[in-house]
Coordinates of C-alpha atoms in Angstrom, one line a residue:
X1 CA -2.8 -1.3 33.5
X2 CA -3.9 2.3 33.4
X3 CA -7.2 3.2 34.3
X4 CA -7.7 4.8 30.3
X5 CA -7.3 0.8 28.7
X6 CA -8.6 -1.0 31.5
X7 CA -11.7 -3.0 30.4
X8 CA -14.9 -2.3 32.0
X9 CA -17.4 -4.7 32.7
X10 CA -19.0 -5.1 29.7
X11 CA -15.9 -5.5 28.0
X12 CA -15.0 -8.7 30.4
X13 CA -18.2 -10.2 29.3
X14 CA -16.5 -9.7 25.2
X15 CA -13.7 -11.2 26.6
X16 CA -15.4 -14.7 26.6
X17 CA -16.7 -14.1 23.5
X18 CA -13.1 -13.6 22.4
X19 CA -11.8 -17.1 24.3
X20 CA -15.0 -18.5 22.3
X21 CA -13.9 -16.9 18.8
X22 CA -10.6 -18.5 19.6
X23 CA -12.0 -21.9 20.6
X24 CA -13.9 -21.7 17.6
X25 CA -11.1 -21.0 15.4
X26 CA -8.5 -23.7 16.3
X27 CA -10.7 -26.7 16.0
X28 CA -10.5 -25.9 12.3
X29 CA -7.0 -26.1 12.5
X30 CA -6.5 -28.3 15.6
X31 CA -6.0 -31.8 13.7
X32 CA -3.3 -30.7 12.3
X33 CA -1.5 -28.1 15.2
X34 CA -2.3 -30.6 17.5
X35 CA -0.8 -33.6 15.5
X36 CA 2.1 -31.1 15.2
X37 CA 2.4 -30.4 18.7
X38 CA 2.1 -34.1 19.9
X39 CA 5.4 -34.6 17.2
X40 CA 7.3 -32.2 19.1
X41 CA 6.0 -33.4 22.9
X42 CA 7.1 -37.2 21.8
X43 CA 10.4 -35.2 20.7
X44 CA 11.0 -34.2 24.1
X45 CA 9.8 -30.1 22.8
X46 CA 7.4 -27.2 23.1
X47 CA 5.4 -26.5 20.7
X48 CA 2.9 -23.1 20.8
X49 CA 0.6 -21.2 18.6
X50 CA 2.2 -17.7 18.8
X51 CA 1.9 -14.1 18.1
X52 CA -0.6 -13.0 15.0
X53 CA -2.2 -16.2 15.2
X54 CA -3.1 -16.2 18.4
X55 CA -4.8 -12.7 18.1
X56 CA -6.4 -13.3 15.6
X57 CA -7.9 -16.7 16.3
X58 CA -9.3 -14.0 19.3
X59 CA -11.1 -12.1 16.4
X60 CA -12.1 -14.7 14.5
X61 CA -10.4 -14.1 11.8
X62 CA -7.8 -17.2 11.4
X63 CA -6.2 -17.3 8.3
X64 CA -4.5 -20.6 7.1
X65 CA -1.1 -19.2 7.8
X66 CA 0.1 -20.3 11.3
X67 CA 3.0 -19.1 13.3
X68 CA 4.4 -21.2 15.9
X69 CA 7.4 -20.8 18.4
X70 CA 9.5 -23.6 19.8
X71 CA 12.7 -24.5 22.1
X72 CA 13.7 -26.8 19.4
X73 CA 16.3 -25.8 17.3
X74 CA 16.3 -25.5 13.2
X75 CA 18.0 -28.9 13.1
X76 CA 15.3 -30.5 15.5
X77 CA 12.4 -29.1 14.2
X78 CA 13.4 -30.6 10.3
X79 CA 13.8 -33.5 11.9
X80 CA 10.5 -33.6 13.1
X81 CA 8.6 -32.1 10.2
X82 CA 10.8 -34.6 7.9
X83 CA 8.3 -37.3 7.1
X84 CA 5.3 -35.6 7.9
X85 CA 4.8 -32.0 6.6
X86 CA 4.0 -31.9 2.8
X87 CA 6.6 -29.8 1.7
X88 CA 9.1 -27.8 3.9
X89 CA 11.3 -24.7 3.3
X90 CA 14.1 -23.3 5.1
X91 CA 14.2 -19.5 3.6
X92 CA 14.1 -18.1 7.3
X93 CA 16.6 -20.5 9.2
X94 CA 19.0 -18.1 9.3
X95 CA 16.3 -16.1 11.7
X96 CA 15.6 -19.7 13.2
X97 CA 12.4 -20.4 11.1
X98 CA 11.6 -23.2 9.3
X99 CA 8.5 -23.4 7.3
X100 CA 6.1 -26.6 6.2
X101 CA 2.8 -27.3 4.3
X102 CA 0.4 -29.3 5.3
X103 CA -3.3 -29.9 4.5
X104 CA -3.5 -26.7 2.7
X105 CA -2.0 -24.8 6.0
X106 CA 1.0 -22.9 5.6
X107 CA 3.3 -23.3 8.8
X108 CA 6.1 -21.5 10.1
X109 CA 8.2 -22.7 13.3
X110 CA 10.3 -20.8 15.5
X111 CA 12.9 -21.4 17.7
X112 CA 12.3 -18.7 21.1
X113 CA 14.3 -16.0 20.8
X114 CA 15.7 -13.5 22.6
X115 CA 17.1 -11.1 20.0
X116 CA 18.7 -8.1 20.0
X117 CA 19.4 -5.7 17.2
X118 CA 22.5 -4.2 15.2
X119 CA 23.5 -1.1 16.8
X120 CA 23.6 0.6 13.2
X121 CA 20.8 -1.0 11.0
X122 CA 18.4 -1.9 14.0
X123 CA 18.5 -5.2 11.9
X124 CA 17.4 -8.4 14.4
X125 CA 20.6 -9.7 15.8
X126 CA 19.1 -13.6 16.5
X127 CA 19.7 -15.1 19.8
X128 CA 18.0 -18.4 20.5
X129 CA 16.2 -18.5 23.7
X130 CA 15.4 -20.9 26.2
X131 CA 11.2 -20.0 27.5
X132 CA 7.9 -19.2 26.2
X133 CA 7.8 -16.1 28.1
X134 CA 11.6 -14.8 27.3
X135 CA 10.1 -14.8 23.9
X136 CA 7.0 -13.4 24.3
X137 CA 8.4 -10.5 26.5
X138 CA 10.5 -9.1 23.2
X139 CA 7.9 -9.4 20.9
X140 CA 6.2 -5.7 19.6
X141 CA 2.5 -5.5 21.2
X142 CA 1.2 -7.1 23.6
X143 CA -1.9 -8.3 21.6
X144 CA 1.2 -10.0 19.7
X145 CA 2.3 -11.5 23.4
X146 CA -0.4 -14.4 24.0
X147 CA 0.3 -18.0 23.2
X148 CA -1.6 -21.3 23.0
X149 CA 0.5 -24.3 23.5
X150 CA -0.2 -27.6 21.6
X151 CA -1.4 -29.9 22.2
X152 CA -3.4 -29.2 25.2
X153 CA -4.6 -25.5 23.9
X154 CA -3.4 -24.0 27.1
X155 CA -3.5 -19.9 27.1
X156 CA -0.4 -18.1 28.3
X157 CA -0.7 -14.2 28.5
X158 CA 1.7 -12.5 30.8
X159 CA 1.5 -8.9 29.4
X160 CA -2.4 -8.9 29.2
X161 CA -2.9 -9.0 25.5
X162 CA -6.1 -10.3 25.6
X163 CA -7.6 -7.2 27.8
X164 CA -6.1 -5.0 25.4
X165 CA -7.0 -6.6 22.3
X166 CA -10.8 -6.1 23.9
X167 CA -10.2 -2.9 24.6
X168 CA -8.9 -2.4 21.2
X169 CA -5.6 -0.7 22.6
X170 CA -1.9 -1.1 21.1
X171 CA 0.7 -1.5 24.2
X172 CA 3.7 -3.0 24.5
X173 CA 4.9 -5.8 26.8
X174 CA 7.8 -4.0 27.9
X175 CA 7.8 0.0 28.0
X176 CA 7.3 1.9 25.2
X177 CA 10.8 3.3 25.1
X178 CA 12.5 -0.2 25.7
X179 CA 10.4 -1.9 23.0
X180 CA 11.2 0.7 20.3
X181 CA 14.9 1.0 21.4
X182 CA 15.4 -2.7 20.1
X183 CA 13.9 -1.5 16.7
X184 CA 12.7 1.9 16.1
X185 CA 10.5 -0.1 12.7
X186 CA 8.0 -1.1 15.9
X187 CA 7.1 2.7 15.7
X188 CA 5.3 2.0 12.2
X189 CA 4.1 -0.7 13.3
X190 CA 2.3 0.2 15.4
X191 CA 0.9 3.0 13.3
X192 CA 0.2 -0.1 10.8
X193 CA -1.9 -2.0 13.4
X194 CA -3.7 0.9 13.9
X195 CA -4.7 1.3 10.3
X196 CA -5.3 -2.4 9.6
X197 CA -6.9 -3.0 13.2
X198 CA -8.8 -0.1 13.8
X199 CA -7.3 -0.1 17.3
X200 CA -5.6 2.9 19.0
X201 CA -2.4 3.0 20.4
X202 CA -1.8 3.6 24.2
X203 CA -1.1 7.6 25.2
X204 CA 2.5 6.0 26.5
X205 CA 3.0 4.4 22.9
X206 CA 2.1 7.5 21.1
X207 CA 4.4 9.9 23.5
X208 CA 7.3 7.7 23.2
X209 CA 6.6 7.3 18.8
X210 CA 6.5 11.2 18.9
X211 CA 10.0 11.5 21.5
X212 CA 11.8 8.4 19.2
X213 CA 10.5 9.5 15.4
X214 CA 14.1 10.4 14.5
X215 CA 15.2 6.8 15.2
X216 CA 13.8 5.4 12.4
X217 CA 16.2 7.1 10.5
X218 CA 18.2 4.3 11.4
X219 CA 16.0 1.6 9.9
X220 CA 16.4 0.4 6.2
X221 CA 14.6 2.3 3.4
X222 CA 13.0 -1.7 2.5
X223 CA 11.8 -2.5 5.8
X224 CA 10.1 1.1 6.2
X225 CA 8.4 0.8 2.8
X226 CA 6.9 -2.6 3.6
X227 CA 5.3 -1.5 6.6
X228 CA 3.9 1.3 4.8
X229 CA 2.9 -0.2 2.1
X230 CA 0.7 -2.8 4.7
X231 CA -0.5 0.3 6.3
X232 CA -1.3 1.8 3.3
X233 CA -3.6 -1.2 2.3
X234 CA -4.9 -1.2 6.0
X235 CA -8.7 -1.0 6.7
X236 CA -8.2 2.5 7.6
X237 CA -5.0 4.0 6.4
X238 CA -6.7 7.3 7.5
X239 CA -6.0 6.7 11.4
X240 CA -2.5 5.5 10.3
X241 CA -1.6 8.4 8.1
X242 CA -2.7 11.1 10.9
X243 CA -0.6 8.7 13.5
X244 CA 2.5 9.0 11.2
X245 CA 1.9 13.2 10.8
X246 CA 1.0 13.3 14.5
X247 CA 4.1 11.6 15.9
X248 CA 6.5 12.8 13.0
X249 CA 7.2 9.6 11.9
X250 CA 6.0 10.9 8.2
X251 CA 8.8 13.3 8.0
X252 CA 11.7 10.7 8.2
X253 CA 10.7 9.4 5.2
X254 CA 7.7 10.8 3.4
X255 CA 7.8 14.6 3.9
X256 CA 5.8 15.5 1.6
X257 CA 3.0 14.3 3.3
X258 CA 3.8 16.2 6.5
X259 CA 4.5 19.4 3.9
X260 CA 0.5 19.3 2.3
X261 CA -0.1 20.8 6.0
X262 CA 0.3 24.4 4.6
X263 CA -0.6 27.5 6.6
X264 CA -3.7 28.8 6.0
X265 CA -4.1 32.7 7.2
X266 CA -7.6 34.4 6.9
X267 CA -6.5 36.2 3.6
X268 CA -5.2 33.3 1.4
X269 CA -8.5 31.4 0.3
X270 CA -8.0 27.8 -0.6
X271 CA -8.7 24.0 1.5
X272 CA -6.8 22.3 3.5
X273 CA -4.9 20.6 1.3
X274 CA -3.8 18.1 4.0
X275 CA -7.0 17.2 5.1
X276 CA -8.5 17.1 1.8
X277 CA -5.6 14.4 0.6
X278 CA -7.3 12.1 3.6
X279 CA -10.4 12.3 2.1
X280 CA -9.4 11.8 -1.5
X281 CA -7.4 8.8 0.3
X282 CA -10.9 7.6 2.2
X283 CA -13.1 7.9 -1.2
X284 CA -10.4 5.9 -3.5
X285 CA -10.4 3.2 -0.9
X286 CA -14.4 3.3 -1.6
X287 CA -13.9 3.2 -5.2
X288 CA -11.9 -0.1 -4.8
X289 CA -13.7 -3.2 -6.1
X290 CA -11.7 -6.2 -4.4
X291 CA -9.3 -6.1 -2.0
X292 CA -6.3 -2.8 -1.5
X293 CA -5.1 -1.1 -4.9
X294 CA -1.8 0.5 -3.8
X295 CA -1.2 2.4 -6.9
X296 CA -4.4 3.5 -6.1
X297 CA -4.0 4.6 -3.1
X298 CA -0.6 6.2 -3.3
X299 CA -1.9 7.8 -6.1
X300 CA -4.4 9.3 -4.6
X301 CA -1.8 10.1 -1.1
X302 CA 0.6 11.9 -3.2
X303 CA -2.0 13.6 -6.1
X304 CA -1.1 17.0 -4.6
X305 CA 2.6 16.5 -3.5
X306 CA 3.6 19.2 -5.6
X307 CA 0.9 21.8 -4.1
X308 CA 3.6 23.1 -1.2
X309 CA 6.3 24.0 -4.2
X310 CA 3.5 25.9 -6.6
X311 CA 1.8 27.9 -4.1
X312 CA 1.5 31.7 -5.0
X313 CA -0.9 34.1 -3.9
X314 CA -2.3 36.3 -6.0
X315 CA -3.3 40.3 -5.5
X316 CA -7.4 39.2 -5.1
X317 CA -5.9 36.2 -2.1
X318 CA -6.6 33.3 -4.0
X319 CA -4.2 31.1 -3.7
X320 CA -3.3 29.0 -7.0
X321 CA -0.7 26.2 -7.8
X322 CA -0.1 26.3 -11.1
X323 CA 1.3 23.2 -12.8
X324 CA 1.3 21.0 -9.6
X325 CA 0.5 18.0 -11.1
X326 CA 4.1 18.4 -13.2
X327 CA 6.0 18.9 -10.1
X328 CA 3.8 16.5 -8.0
X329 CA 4.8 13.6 -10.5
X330 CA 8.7 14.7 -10.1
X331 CA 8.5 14.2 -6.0
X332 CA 6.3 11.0 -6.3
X333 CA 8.8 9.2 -8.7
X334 CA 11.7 10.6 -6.4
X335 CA 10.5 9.8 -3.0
X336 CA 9.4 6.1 -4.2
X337 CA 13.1 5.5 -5.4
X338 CA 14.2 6.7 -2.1
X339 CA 11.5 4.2 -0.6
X340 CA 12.9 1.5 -3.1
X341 CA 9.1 0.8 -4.6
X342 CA 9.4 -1.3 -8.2
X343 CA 10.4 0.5 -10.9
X344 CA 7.1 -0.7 -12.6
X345 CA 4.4 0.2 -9.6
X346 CA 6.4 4.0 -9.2
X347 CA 5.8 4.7 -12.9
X348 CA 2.1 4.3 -12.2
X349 CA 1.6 6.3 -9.4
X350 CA 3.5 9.1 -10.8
X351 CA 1.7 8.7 -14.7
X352 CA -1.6 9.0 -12.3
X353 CA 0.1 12.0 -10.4
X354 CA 0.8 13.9 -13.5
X355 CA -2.5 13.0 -15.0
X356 CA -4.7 13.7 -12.4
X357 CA -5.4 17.5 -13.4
X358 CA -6.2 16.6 -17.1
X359 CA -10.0 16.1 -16.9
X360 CA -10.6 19.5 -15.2
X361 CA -10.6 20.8 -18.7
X362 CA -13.3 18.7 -19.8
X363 CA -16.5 20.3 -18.4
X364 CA -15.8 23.9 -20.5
X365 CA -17.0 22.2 -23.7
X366 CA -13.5 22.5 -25.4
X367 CA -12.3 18.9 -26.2
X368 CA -12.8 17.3 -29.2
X369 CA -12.8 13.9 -30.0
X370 CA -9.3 13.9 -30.6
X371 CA -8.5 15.3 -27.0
X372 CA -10.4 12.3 -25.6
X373 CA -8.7 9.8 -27.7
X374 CA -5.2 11.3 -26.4
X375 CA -6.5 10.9 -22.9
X376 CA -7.0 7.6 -23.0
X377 CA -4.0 7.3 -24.7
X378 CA -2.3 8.7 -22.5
X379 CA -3.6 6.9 -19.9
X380 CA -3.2 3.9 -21.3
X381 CA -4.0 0.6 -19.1
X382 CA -4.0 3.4 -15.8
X383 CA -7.0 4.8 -17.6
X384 CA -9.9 2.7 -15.2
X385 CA -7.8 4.0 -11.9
X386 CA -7.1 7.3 -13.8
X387 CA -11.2 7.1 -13.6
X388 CA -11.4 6.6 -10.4
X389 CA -8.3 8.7 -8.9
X390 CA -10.4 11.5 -10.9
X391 CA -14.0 11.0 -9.0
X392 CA -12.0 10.7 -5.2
X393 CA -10.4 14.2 -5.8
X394 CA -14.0 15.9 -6.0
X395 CA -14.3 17.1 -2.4
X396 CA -16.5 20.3 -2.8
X397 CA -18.9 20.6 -0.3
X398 CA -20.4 22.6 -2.9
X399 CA -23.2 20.5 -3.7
X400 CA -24.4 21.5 -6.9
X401 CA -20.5 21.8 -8.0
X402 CA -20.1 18.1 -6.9
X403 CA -22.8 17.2 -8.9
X404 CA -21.6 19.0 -12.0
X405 CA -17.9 17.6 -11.7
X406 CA -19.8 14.4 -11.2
X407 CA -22.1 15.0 -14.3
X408 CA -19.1 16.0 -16.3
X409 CA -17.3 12.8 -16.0
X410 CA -20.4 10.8 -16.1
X411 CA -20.1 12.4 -19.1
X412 CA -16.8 12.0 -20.5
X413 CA -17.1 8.3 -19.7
X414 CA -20.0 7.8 -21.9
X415 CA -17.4 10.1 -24.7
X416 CA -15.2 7.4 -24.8
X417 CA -17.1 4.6 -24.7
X418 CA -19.0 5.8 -27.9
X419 CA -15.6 6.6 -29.5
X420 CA -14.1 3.1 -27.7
X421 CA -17.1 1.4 -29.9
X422 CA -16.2 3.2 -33.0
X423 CA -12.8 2.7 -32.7
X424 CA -9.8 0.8 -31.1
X425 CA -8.4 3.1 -28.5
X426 CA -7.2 0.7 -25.9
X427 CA -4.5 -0.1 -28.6
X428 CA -3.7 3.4 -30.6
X429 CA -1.4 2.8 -33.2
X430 CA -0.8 4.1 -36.8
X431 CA -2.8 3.1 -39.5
X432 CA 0.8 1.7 -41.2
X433 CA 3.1 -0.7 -39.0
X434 CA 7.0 -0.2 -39.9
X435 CA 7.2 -2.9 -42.5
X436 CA 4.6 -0.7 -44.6
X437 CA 6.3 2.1 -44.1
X438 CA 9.5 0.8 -45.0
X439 CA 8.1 -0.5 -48.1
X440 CA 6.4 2.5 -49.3
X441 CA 8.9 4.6 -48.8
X442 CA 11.8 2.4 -49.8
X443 CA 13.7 3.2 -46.5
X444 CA 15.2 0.2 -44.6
X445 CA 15.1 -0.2 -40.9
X446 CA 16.6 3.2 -38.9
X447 CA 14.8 6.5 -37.5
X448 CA 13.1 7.7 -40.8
X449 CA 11.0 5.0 -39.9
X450 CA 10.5 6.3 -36.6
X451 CA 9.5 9.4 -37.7
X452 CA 6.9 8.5 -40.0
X453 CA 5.1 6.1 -37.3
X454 CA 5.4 8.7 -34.4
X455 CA 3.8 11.0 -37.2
X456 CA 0.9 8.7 -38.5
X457 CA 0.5 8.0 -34.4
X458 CA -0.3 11.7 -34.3
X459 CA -3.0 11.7 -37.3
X460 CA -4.8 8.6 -35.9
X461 CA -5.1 10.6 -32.8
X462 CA -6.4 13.8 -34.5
X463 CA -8.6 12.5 -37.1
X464 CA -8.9 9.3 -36.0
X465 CA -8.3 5.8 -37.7
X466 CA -7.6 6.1 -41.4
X467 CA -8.2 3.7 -44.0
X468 CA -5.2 2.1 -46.0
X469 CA -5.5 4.1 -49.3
X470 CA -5.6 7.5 -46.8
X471 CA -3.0 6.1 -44.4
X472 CA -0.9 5.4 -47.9
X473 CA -1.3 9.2 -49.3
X474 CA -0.7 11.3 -46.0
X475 CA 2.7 9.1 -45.3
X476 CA 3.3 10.3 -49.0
X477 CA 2.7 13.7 -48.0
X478 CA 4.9 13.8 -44.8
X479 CA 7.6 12.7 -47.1
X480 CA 7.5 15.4 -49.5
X481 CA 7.3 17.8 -46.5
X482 CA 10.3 16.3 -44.8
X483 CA 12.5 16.4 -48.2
X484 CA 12.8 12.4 -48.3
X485 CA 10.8 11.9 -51.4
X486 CA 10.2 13.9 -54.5

């Protein structure tokens, strides 16, 4: 190990503490690992806690989702779950994985492995192996790398995981260049660690992720969203987001984050645009209430996507990026199609996108209640993150101009609450539905009717809500206009 992640003293000393963490953590699950490795010893097989586990039963943080590895087969290790686990699964046999419930503990077997991957999609080619530590040596990090084996709870680390993971460094078991070979998606990965960890990756890791980037060009457009998507939610997407601009990972599939980095000369006056999308990142992560909001946070990633595209500079050397927003929604709906995000969960982040100039507006006096009541419209259910995606872009170090954006939308928010008491504007709609429209204006089903709600929709957002008799007489009134009725 190299002199940069080797653990000093004091670190040894964590190390127990680690061991203890560890100790601590698989009694609560012991009755039941241990009753499932003393099935597979009486089988004649091994059975060890593995991988994710393992590290972090080290950090004390054991979840009730287990991963084991085994030199049983699929057909074996049914067998012995038959009889005993609660319910079992077989969704990952095909990868050699079977999975079991029991006692509230979700379990997933392995057989070893020694895979290798598909030349073209870098997909894992399975190839059962035959030891623990042929398995272990082709897993990604070596704070992956450390098993326990059941039931005697002996520790096997051959890549020494366990000094890393007190050092808080990411390494791999093999060399960097090796491990990423089999499957450039370990690059991410690690970037991904590093975010939901807090944990740093090793100088060889990072030189390799920066000499490899363009090998994840290879790897499916699925299996790179997912990782990013965990990143994303990470503890600290921050460190993972710099990792992925660092190494160039971000520019094999989401330029546009590489492209905020713009060129700033002593002439053109504005932020750095780059920097100041980390920080709107780091402040809607704050604004979070319970656990990760992607939309959220991708909302708040790609806010300014369209910045690059609109920047002009004018004859005084502001810069200005007129109608961003518009062309920042167009890239975020595009570049989550290429990433193959839900149709559903890519029209929110780009509605937030191309919302997220509206409220600027706002603190010069001019909206009237009717503007508010489109902007909430507008918004729609997005309005509560619209709120808060609005709040994280305020970055001034201007401290009396923070406080007045801040005032403003203190201000706004009391606007439509008062107007939200008054009236219904969670559900805008016209003071007529189509069946009264129809009747009134004897027109039967077809886009007349159409029309005429899309018009008294426009009316209850102006004026706001209308009673029947006035709903009745400015229908009439459209009619006339539009040549329908005398």
């Amino acid at each position: 190990m190299s002199e940069a992640s080797a653990p000093h003293a004091a670190d040894r000393r964590e190390l127990t503490a680690a061991q203890r963490n560890a100790v601590a953590e698989l009694l609560r699950v012991s009755p039941v690992a241990d009753e499932l490795g003393r099935r597979f010893v009486r089988a004649g097989h091994e059975l060890h806690l593995v991988g994710g586990s393992v590290r972090d039963a080290l950090l004390g943080r054991l979840g009730d989702d287990l991963d084991f590895c085994t030199d049983a087969h699929p057909d074996e290790t049914l067998r012995i779950l038959k009889g005993w686990a609660e319910s079992i699964w077989e969704t990952g046999r095909e990868f050699g994985t079977i999975g079991a419930q029991r006692d509230g503990l979700q379990l997933e077997i392995t057989t070893f492995r020694a895979e290798s991957y598909d030349q073209v999609s870098r997909n894992p080619v399975v190839v059962y192996g035959t030891s623990l530590d042929e398995d272990l040596k082709r897993r990604d990090f070596t704070i992956n790398a450390m098993a326990v084996s059941l039931p005697e709870h002996r520790f096997t680390d051959p890549h020494g995981g366990l000094d890393d993971l007190s050092a808080k460094v990411i390494r791999t078991p093999s060399t960097p260049g090796e491990s990423f070979g089999d499957d450039p998606l370990r690059m991410l990965r690690a970037a991904r660690f590093a975010a939901q960890l807090r944990f740093a990756v090793h100088p060889d890791v990072h030189t390799a992720m920066t000499e490899m980037a363009a090998d994840l060009d290879r790897i499916t457009a699925e299996r790179i969203r997912d990782e990013f998507t965990k990143l994303l939610c990470g503890a600290d997407p921050i460190t993972g987001l710099r990792l992925l601009v660092d190494t160039g990972l971000a520019e094999r599939f989401l330029p546009e984050l590489t492209g905020l980095k713009l060129e700033i000369d002593e002439h053109a006056q504005h932020k750095d645009v780059y920097e100041h999308t980390l920080t709107v990142v780091e402040n809607a992560v704050s604004y979070e209430e319970e656990g990760c909001d992607f939309i959220l946070r991708m909302a708040a990633l790609l806010h300014d996507a369209g910045k690059p595209a609109t920047k002009a500079v004018g004859s005084d050397g502001r810069v200005s990026f007129h109608h961003h927003e518009v062309v920042g929604a167009r890239l975020t709906k595009a570049r989550m199609k290429a990433m193959r995000y839900p149709k559903d969960v890519t029209a929110k982040v780009t509605a937030l996108v191309a919302l997220h100039l509206r409220f600027y507006g706002y603190g010069r006096g001019e909206w009237t209640d009717s503007a508010v009541r489109r902007y909430v419209a507008d918004a729609g259910d997005l309005l509560p993150r619209l709120h808060k995606l609005t709040r994280s872009d305020c970055t001034t170090r201007n401290r009396r101009k923070a406080a007045q954006l801040a005032a403003d939308y203190d201000a706004l928010e009391e606007r439509i609450a008062r107007i939200e008491a008054e009236e219904d504007l969670a559900r805008v709609r016209p003071d007529l539905d189509g069946n009264a429209i129809m009747e009134l204006l004897g027109v039967p089903p077809g886009p007349v009717v159409g029309r005429a709600w899309k018009h008294l929709k426009e009316q209850r957002l102006e004026h706001g809500p209308l009673d029947r008799d006035a709903a009745e007489v400015e229908l009439l009134r459209w009619a006339r206009a539009e040549g329908l009725i005398d």
